[in-house]
Coordinates of C-alpha atoms in Angstrom, one line a residue:
M1 CA 194.2 227.9 -2.0
K2 CA 191.5 229.5 -4.0
K3 CA 187.9 228.8 -4.9
F4 CA 186.9 231.6 -7.2
I5 CA 183.7 231.8 -9.2
I6 CA 184.9 231.2 -12.7
V7 CA 184.5 227.7 -14.0
A8 CA 184.9 225.9 -17.3
F9 CA 182.2 224.0 -19.0
C10 CA 181.0 222.0 -22.0
T11 CA 177.7 222.9 -23.5
Y12 CA 175.6 222.5 -26.7
I13 CA 174.4 225.4 -28.8
T14 CA 171.1 225.1 -30.6
G15 CA 169.2 227.4 -32.8
A16 CA 168.6 228.4 -36.4
L17 CA 171.3 228.6 -39.1
F18 CA 173.1 231.9 -39.1
A19 CA 175.4 233.9 -41.3
Q20 CA 178.2 234.4 -38.9
D21 CA 180.8 231.7 -38.4
I22 CA 181.2 231.5 -34.6
T23 CA 183.3 228.3 -34.6
G24 CA 186.8 228.5 -33.2
S25 CA 188.4 229.8 -30.0
W26 CA 187.4 233.1 -28.4
A27 CA 189.3 234.8 -25.6
G28 CA 188.8 237.7 -23.3
K29 CA 189.7 239.0 -19.8
L30 CA 187.6 239.7 -16.8
D31 CA 188.8 242.6 -14.5
I32 CA 188.2 241.6 -10.9
Q33 CA 189.8 243.7 -8.1
S34 CA 192.6 244.8 -10.5
T35 CA 193.3 241.1 -11.4
K36 CA 192.9 240.1 -15.0
L37 CA 191.4 236.6 -15.5
S38 CA 191.5 235.0 -18.9
I39 CA 188.4 233.3 -20.3
V40 CA 188.6 231.2 -23.5
F41 CA 185.6 229.7 -25.3
H42 CA 186.3 226.8 -27.7
I43 CA 183.4 226.4 -30.1
G44 CA 183.2 223.5 -32.6
K45 CA 180.4 222.0 -34.7
N46 CA 179.1 218.5 -34.7
D47 CA 176.5 218.2 -37.5
T48 CA 173.9 220.8 -36.7
I49 CA 174.9 221.1 -33.0
Y50 CA 177.6 223.4 -31.7
E51 CA 179.8 222.1 -28.9
T52 CA 181.5 224.7 -26.7
K53 CA 184.1 224.4 -24.0
M54 CA 185.2 227.2 -21.8
D55 CA 188.5 227.6 -19.9
S56 CA 189.6 229.9 -17.1
P57 CA 193.3 229.2 -17.5
D58 CA 194.4 231.5 -14.7
Q59 CA 192.4 229.4 -12.3
G60 CA 193.0 225.9 -13.8
A61 CA 189.2 225.5 -14.5
F62 CA 188.4 223.3 -17.4
G63 CA 185.5 221.1 -18.7
L64 CA 182.5 221.9 -16.5
S65 CA 179.0 221.5 -17.9
T66 CA 176.5 224.3 -18.3
S67 CA 172.7 224.1 -18.4
K68 CA 172.0 226.2 -21.5
T69 CA 173.7 227.9 -24.4
V70 CA 171.8 229.5 -27.3
F71 CA 173.1 231.5 -30.3
S72 CA 170.3 233.2 -32.2
G73 CA 170.7 236.0 -34.8
N74 CA 173.8 237.7 -33.5
Q75 CA 173.3 237.1 -29.8
L76 CA 175.1 234.5 -27.7
E77 CA 173.6 233.4 -24.3
I78 CA 175.2 231.0 -21.9
S79 CA 174.0 230.0 -18.5
A80 CA 175.2 227.6 -15.8
T81 CA 172.5 227.5 -13.2
G82 CA 174.4 225.2 -10.9
M83 CA 177.2 227.8 -10.7
G84 CA 174.9 230.9 -10.8
I85 CA 176.7 232.0 -14.0
S86 CA 175.4 233.7 -17.1
Y87 CA 176.9 235.4 -20.1
T88 CA 175.2 237.4 -22.8
G89 CA 177.0 238.8 -25.8
I90 CA 176.5 240.4 -29.2
F91 CA 178.5 239.1 -32.2
Q92 CA 179.9 242.2 -33.9
G93 CA 182.4 241.7 -36.7
D94 CA 185.4 240.0 -35.1
S95 CA 184.2 240.4 -31.5
I96 CA 181.6 239.2 -29.1
K97 CA 180.8 242.0 -26.6
G98 CA 178.8 241.1 -23.5
I99 CA 178.4 240.9 -19.8
F100 CA 179.5 238.1 -17.5
R101 CA 177.3 237.7 -14.4
Q102 CA 177.6 235.7 -11.2
G103 CA 176.0 236.5 -7.9
G104 CA 176.0 240.3 -7.7
L105 CA 178.9 240.7 -10.1
Q106 CA 178.3 242.1 -13.6
L107 CA 181.6 242.2 -15.5
P108 CA 182.2 243.4 -19.1
L109 CA 183.7 240.6 -21.2
V110 CA 184.8 241.2 -24.8
L111 CA 185.8 238.1 -26.7
K112 CA 188.1 238.0 -29.7
P113 CA 189.6 235.2 -31.7
A114 CA 192.2 233.5 -29.5
K115 CA 195.8 233.3 -30.5
K116 CA 197.2 229.8 -30.1
T117 CA 200.4 229.8 -28.0
A118 CA 202.5 226.7 -27.5
L119 CA 203.4 226.2 -23.9
S120 CA 206.5 224.3 -23.0
R121 CA 205.8 221.7 -20.4
P122 CA 208.8 219.3 -20.6
Q123 CA 207.7 217.1 -17.7
E124 CA 204.3 216.2 -19.2
P125 CA 204.5 212.5 -20.2
K126 CA 203.5 211.5 -23.7
P127 CA 202.3 208.0 -24.8
P128 CA 203.0 205.2 -25.3
F129 CA 203.3 204.6 -21.5
P130 CA 205.0 201.5 -20.1
Y131 CA 202.1 200.8 -17.8
L132 CA 198.4 200.0 -18.0
T133 CA 195.9 203.0 -18.1
K134 CA 192.2 202.4 -17.4
E135 CA 189.2 204.8 -17.4
V136 CA 187.2 204.0 -14.2
T137 CA 183.9 205.1 -12.7
F138 CA 182.7 204.7 -9.1
P139 CA 179.5 206.0 -7.4
N140 CA 179.1 208.0 -4.2
E141 CA 175.8 206.3 -3.4
V142 CA 175.2 208.6 -0.4
D143 CA 175.4 211.8 -2.4
G144 CA 174.2 210.3 -5.7
N145 CA 177.1 211.5 -7.8
L146 CA 179.3 209.4 -10.2
L147 CA 183.0 210.0 -10.1
T148 CA 185.1 209.3 -13.2
G149 CA 188.9 209.1 -13.3
T150 CA 192.0 207.3 -14.5
L151 CA 193.7 204.3 -12.8
T152 CA 197.3 203.6 -13.8
I153 CA 198.8 200.2 -12.9
P154 CA 202.5 199.2 -13.4
D155 CA 201.5 195.9 -15.1
T156 CA 199.0 193.1 -14.9
M157 CA 201.3 190.6 -13.3
G158 CA 201.5 191.8 -9.7
I159 CA 199.8 193.4 -6.7
F160 CA 201.0 196.9 -6.0
P161 CA 201.0 199.6 -3.4
A162 CA 198.6 202.4 -4.4
V163 CA 197.9 206.1 -4.0
I164 CA 194.9 208.4 -4.5
L165 CA 195.6 212.0 -5.7
I166 CA 193.3 214.6 -4.0
A167 CA 193.1 218.0 -5.7
G168 CA 193.0 221.4 -4.1
S169 CA 190.1 223.8 -4.0
G170 CA 188.5 224.8 -7.2
P171 CA 186.8 222.9 -10.0
H172 CA 189.7 220.6 -10.8
D173 CA 189.8 217.8 -13.3
R174 CA 191.7 214.6 -12.7
D175 CA 195.0 216.1 -13.7
E176 CA 194.5 219.1 -11.4
S177 CA 195.0 221.2 -14.6
I178 CA 196.2 224.8 -14.0
L179 CA 197.7 227.3 -16.4
G180 CA 198.7 224.7 -18.9
H181 CA 200.2 222.5 -16.2
K182 CA 198.9 219.0 -15.3
P183 CA 200.6 218.3 -11.9
F184 CA 198.6 215.1 -11.2
L185 CA 199.4 213.7 -14.7
V186 CA 203.1 214.2 -14.0
M187 CA 202.8 212.7 -10.5
A188 CA 200.8 209.7 -11.6
D189 CA 203.3 208.9 -14.4
H190 CA 206.2 209.3 -12.0
L191 CA 204.7 207.1 -9.3
T192 CA 203.4 204.4 -11.6
R193 CA 206.9 204.1 -13.2
N194 CA 208.1 203.6 -9.6
G195 CA 205.8 200.7 -8.9
F196 CA 202.6 202.3 -7.6
A197 CA 199.0 202.0 -8.8
V198 CA 197.6 205.6 -9.0
L199 CA 194.0 206.7 -9.0
R200 CA 193.1 210.3 -10.0
Y201 CA 189.6 211.5 -10.8
D202 CA 187.6 214.6 -11.8
K203 CA 185.9 216.3 -8.8
R204 CA 182.2 216.0 -8.5
G205 CA 180.4 218.2 -11.1
V206 CA 183.7 218.6 -13.1
A207 CA 184.5 217.2 -16.6
R208 CA 183.2 213.6 -16.7
S209 CA 182.1 213.4 -13.0
S210 CA 178.5 214.1 -12.1
G211 CA 177.2 215.9 -9.1
D212 CA 176.8 219.3 -7.5
Y213 CA 180.1 221.1 -7.3
V214 CA 178.9 224.6 -6.5
N215 CA 177.1 223.7 -3.2
A216 CA 179.7 221.1 -2.1
T217 CA 181.9 221.6 1.0
T218 CA 185.3 220.2 2.0
E219 CA 183.3 217.5 3.9
D220 CA 181.5 216.5 0.7
F221 CA 184.8 216.2 -1.2
A222 CA 186.2 214.1 1.7
S223 CA 183.2 211.8 1.2
D224 CA 184.2 211.4 -2.4
V225 CA 187.7 210.4 -1.4
T226 CA 186.3 207.8 1.0
V227 CA 184.4 206.3 -2.0
A228 CA 187.6 206.4 -4.1
F229 CA 189.5 204.7 -1.3
N230 CA 187.0 201.9 -1.0
F231 CA 186.9 201.5 -4.8
L232 CA 190.7 201.2 -4.9
K233 CA 190.7 198.5 -2.3
S234 CA 188.4 196.4 -4.5
Q235 CA 190.9 196.3 -7.4
V236 CA 192.7 193.0 -7.8
Y237 CA 196.0 194.7 -8.7
V238 CA 196.1 196.7 -5.4
D239 CA 197.6 195.8 -2.1
K240 CA 194.7 196.8 0.3
K241 CA 197.1 197.3 3.2
R242 CA 199.4 199.7 1.3
I243 CA 197.2 202.6 0.0
A244 CA 198.2 206.2 0.6
L245 CA 196.3 209.5 0.1
I246 CA 198.2 212.3 -1.5
G247 CA 196.5 215.7 -1.0
H248 CA 197.4 219.0 -2.4
S249 CA 196.3 222.3 -0.8
E250 CA 192.6 221.7 0.3
G251 CA 193.4 218.0 -0.5
G252 CA 196.0 218.3 2.3
I253 CA 193.1 218.9 4.7
I254 CA 190.9 216.2 3.1
A255 CA 193.5 213.4 3.5
P256 CA 193.6 213.7 7.3
M257 CA 189.8 213.9 7.4
V258 CA 189.6 210.6 5.7
A259 CA 192.5 209.0 7.6
A260 CA 191.2 210.1 10.9
N261 CA 188.0 208.1 10.3
D262 CA 189.4 205.1 8.5
K263 CA 192.4 203.5 10.2
T264 CA 193.1 201.2 7.1
V265 CA 194.6 204.2 5.3
G266 CA 198.3 203.2 4.9
A267 CA 199.9 206.7 4.8
I268 CA 199.1 210.3 3.9
V269 CA 201.2 212.9 2.0
L270 CA 200.2 216.6 2.6
M271 CA 201.4 218.9 -0.1
A272 CA 200.8 222.5 1.0
G273 CA 198.2 221.2 3.4
T274 CA 196.9 223.5 6.2
G275 CA 197.4 223.2 9.9
V276 CA 195.4 226.2 11.1
E277 CA 191.7 227.1 11.0
G278 CA 190.5 228.3 7.7
S279 CA 189.8 231.9 8.8
E280 CA 193.4 232.1 10.1
L281 CA 194.8 230.7 6.8
L282 CA 192.8 233.3 4.8
K283 CA 193.9 236.2 6.9
Q284 CA 197.5 235.2 6.4
Q285 CA 196.9 234.7 2.7
N286 CA 195.4 238.2 2.3
T287 CA 198.3 239.6 4.3
D288 CA 200.9 238.0 2.1
L289 CA 199.1 239.1 -1.1
M290 CA 198.9 242.7 0.1
K291 CA 202.6 242.7 1.1
M292 CA 203.5 241.4 -2.3
G293 CA 201.4 244.3 -3.7
Q294 CA 203.5 246.7 -1.5
I295 CA 200.5 247.8 0.5
S296 CA 201.3 249.7 3.7
Q297 CA 201.2 247.9 7.0
D298 CA 198.6 250.3 8.4
T299 CA 196.2 249.4 5.5
I300 CA 196.9 245.7 5.9
D301 CA 196.1 245.9 9.6
Q302 CA 192.8 247.7 8.9
V303 CA 191.7 245.2 6.2
I304 CA 192.5 242.2 8.3
A305 CA 190.7 243.7 11.4
T306 CA 187.6 244.1 9.2
L307 CA 187.9 240.6 7.8
E308 CA 188.1 239.2 11.3
T309 CA 184.7 240.7 12.1
I310 CA 183.2 239.4 8.9
Y311 CA 184.5 235.9 9.6
I312 CA 182.8 236.0 13.1
D313 CA 179.5 236.9 11.4
L314 CA 179.9 234.1 8.8
K315 CA 180.5 231.5 11.5
E316 CA 177.3 232.5 13.3
W317 CA 175.3 233.1 10.1
R318 CA 171.5 232.4 10.2
G319 CA 170.5 234.5 7.2
T320 CA 168.2 237.0 9.0
V321 CA 167.5 240.4 7.4
D322 CA 169.4 242.1 10.2
E323 CA 172.4 239.9 9.7
Q324 CA 172.4 240.6 5.9
K325 CA 172.3 244.4 6.6
E326 CA 175.1 244.1 9.1
L327 CA 177.3 242.0 6.8
S328 CA 176.7 244.4 3.9
N329 CA 177.8 247.3 6.1
K330 CA 181.0 245.5 7.1
F331 CA 181.8 244.8 3.4
G332 CA 181.3 248.6 2.9
I333 CA 183.9 249.2 5.6
L334 CA 186.1 246.6 3.9
W335 CA 185.7 248.5 0.6
E336 CA 186.7 251.8 2.1
S337 CA 189.8 250.3 3.8
M338 CA 190.8 248.3 0.7
P339 CA 193.7 249.6 -1.4
V340 CA 192.4 251.2 -4.6
S341 CA 194.5 248.7 -6.6
F342 CA 192.6 245.8 -5.0
R343 CA 189.1 247.2 -5.5
G344 CA 188.8 246.5 -9.3
T345 CA 186.7 248.7 -11.6
N346 CA 183.2 247.7 -10.8
G347 CA 182.3 250.0 -8.0
R348 CA 181.4 249.7 -4.4
E349 CA 178.0 247.9 -4.7
H350 CA 179.4 245.3 -7.1
Y351 CA 182.3 244.7 -4.8
I352 CA 179.9 244.3 -1.8
N353 CA 177.4 242.0 -3.6
G354 CA 180.0 239.9 -5.3
N355 CA 182.1 239.3 -2.2
M356 CA 179.0 238.6 0.0
G357 CA 177.8 236.1 -2.5
A358 CA 181.2 234.3 -2.6
M359 CA 181.6 234.3 1.2
L360 CA 178.1 233.1 1.9
S361 CA 178.6 230.0 -0.3
P362 CA 178.4 226.7 1.5
W363 CA 182.1 225.9 0.8
Y364 CA 183.4 229.2 2.2
R365 CA 181.3 229.2 5.4
F366 CA 182.4 225.6 6.1
F367 CA 186.0 226.3 5.3
I368 CA 186.5 229.3 7.6
S369 CA 185.5 227.1 10.6
L370 CA 187.4 224.0 9.5
N371 CA 190.2 223.2 12.0
P372 CA 192.6 220.6 10.6
S373 CA 194.0 219.9 14.1
E374 CA 190.8 218.1 15.0
Y375 CA 191.6 215.5 12.3
L376 CA 195.4 215.5 12.5
E377 CA 195.3 214.6 16.2
K378 CA 193.4 211.4 15.2
V379 CA 195.6 210.3 12.4
E380 CA 197.6 207.2 13.3
C381 CA 199.2 206.3 9.9
P382 CA 202.6 207.7 8.8
V383 CA 202.5 211.4 7.5
F384 CA 204.7 213.3 5.1
A385 CA 203.9 217.0 5.2
A386 CA 205.7 219.3 2.9
N387 CA 205.5 222.9 1.7
G388 CA 207.4 225.4 -0.4
E389 CA 208.9 228.4 1.4
K390 CA 207.7 230.8 -1.3
D391 CA 204.1 229.6 -1.1
I392 CA 201.9 232.7 -0.7
Q393 CA 198.7 230.8 -0.6
V394 CA 199.5 228.4 2.3
E395 CA 202.3 229.9 4.3
A396 CA 204.9 227.2 5.1
R397 CA 206.1 228.0 8.6
Q398 CA 202.6 228.7 10.0
N399 CA 201.1 225.5 8.7
L400 CA 203.9 223.0 9.0
Q401 CA 204.5 224.0 12.6
A402 CA 200.7 223.7 13.4
M403 CA 200.6 220.3 11.7
E404 CA 203.6 219.0 13.7
E405 CA 202.0 220.2 16.9
S406 CA 198.7 218.5 16.2
L407 CA 200.4 215.2 15.3
E408 CA 202.5 215.4 18.5
R409 CA 199.3 216.1 20.6
G410 CA 197.7 213.0 19.0
G411 CA 200.7 210.8 19.9
N412 CA 201.7 210.2 16.2
R413 CA 205.5 210.1 16.0
N414 CA 205.7 208.6 12.6
Y415 CA 205.9 211.7 10.5
T416 CA 208.2 213.7 8.3
I417 CA 207.9 217.5 8.1
K418 CA 209.9 219.1 5.2
S419 CA 210.1 222.7 4.0
Y420 CA 211.5 223.4 0.5
P421 CA 213.3 226.6 -0.2
G422 CA 212.5 228.2 -3.5
L423 CA 209.3 226.3 -4.2
N424 CA 205.8 227.8 -4.6
H425 CA 202.3 226.5 -3.9
L426 CA 202.5 224.2 -6.9
F427 CA 205.9 222.9 -5.8
Q428 CA 207.6 224.6 -8.8
E429 CA 211.0 226.1 -8.5
C430 CA 210.2 229.8 -8.7
E431 CA 211.4 233.4 -8.2
T432 CA 208.7 235.2 -6.3
G433 CA 205.9 232.6 -5.5
S434 CA 203.3 234.9 -7.1
V435 CA 200.3 233.2 -8.6
R436 CA 200.9 235.1 -11.9
E437 CA 204.2 233.2 -12.1
Y438 CA 202.7 229.7 -12.2
G439 CA 202.0 229.6 -15.9
E440 CA 205.3 231.3 -16.9
I441 CA 207.3 228.5 -15.3
E442 CA 208.1 225.5 -17.6
Q443 CA 208.5 223.2 -14.7
T444 CA 205.3 221.5 -13.5
I445 CA 206.6 220.1 -10.2
S446 CA 210.0 219.9 -8.5
P447 CA 211.9 216.7 -9.4
Q448 CA 213.5 216.8 -5.9
F449 CA 210.1 216.8 -4.2
L450 CA 208.9 213.9 -6.5
S451 CA 212.0 211.9 -5.6
D452 CA 211.6 212.6 -1.8
M453 CA 208.0 211.7 -1.8
T454 CA 208.5 208.5 -3.7
S455 CA 211.4 207.4 -1.6
W456 CA 209.4 208.1 1.6
L457 CA 206.4 206.1 0.3
K458 CA 208.6 203.2 -0.7
N459 CA 210.2 203.2 2.8
I460 CA 206.9 203.3 4.6
F461 CA 205.3 200.6 2.6
S462 CA 208.4 198.3 2.7
E463 CA 207.7 198.0 6.4
K464 CA 204.2 196.8 5.9

């Protein structure tokens, strides 16, 4: 699970005519804690207005709106006030040289004409489809945002069981696009061909959905799922008693949150869902990443001990001056204990300010205290919880065991827990489980998992 700062967006460039031709695709890499994150701007022209989209392919971020982009003379300025993002760059020959800013981070970003690479994604379905596809919108009247998505229906002659696909953390579109993969498109196609109506939608503030993404918490995203569930129940092609929620990663927390409060949910599928408190999950995640980076156990222990003290402060956060000083000091200690290879190239102060800004976000502070067991113990519908044994973002054994214990405590015996050897966080067949590997793998999602999940859903709903 990850919720990093980089997002994608669509914006309009206004200004005087200029000699340089800035249309086309421009790519560069941000260096953050020794991790390279690709950024791609796609700039086109519509009459006198320039339209730009930005991708962060390594994080699956596509299609988010910004508040302002201006190109004047040879200077490009982009801002996304809702995300706290800005970029300023100078057009020089075949490059745009500038600075990317968010929170306390100031990162050099040089853009050059992007090379087009054809990615092989053999599972991605292509039209024409043997089912009905509808663009749909539905409002969250409480929060005031409008959600937009795709509803696929086997045909117009029946009433069908249905599912809602719930994306993981990050600014995901309806396909949960990541590194050239579209897992939810593949899942929706597979399930619809097997007789299910499927609803998938852009998260609030992403692509065609409106709303405030940057200040939203897991609880807010659960509110959107509730709205989606009620919308699906209103569709004439849908069997209201046979609707399942399928959540991936953070979506695997959201599904139990919704099902615990609405007993009409027919079933839930938890793909790499979590069973432990957010702070425990993040400590394990950091541990696994450092182990993969061959960091010594003594260093890992020191980093995790410091993180524990930071999480305690964040859970009790009131925002006083003394608390800010104390937290800054602890991030300084974290910097000192952090392996050099994990610090990045931006110096101690940038590391402190950037990480403080990220961890003080509403989402992060809510997530570290979020305990899935509180909801899993209240879930009464059938549950299928699955994880890949090579998942380094949500460790399989820790979380599957915790989920099973929570369901048992709540008296729910109608569940299936399954661990898949060789699968990663995206349920791809993989070698190492590394995040860097996701985009290199042609497979989008394991056919075995798709088959198991579909068979389980059919069996569950055949009893209703």
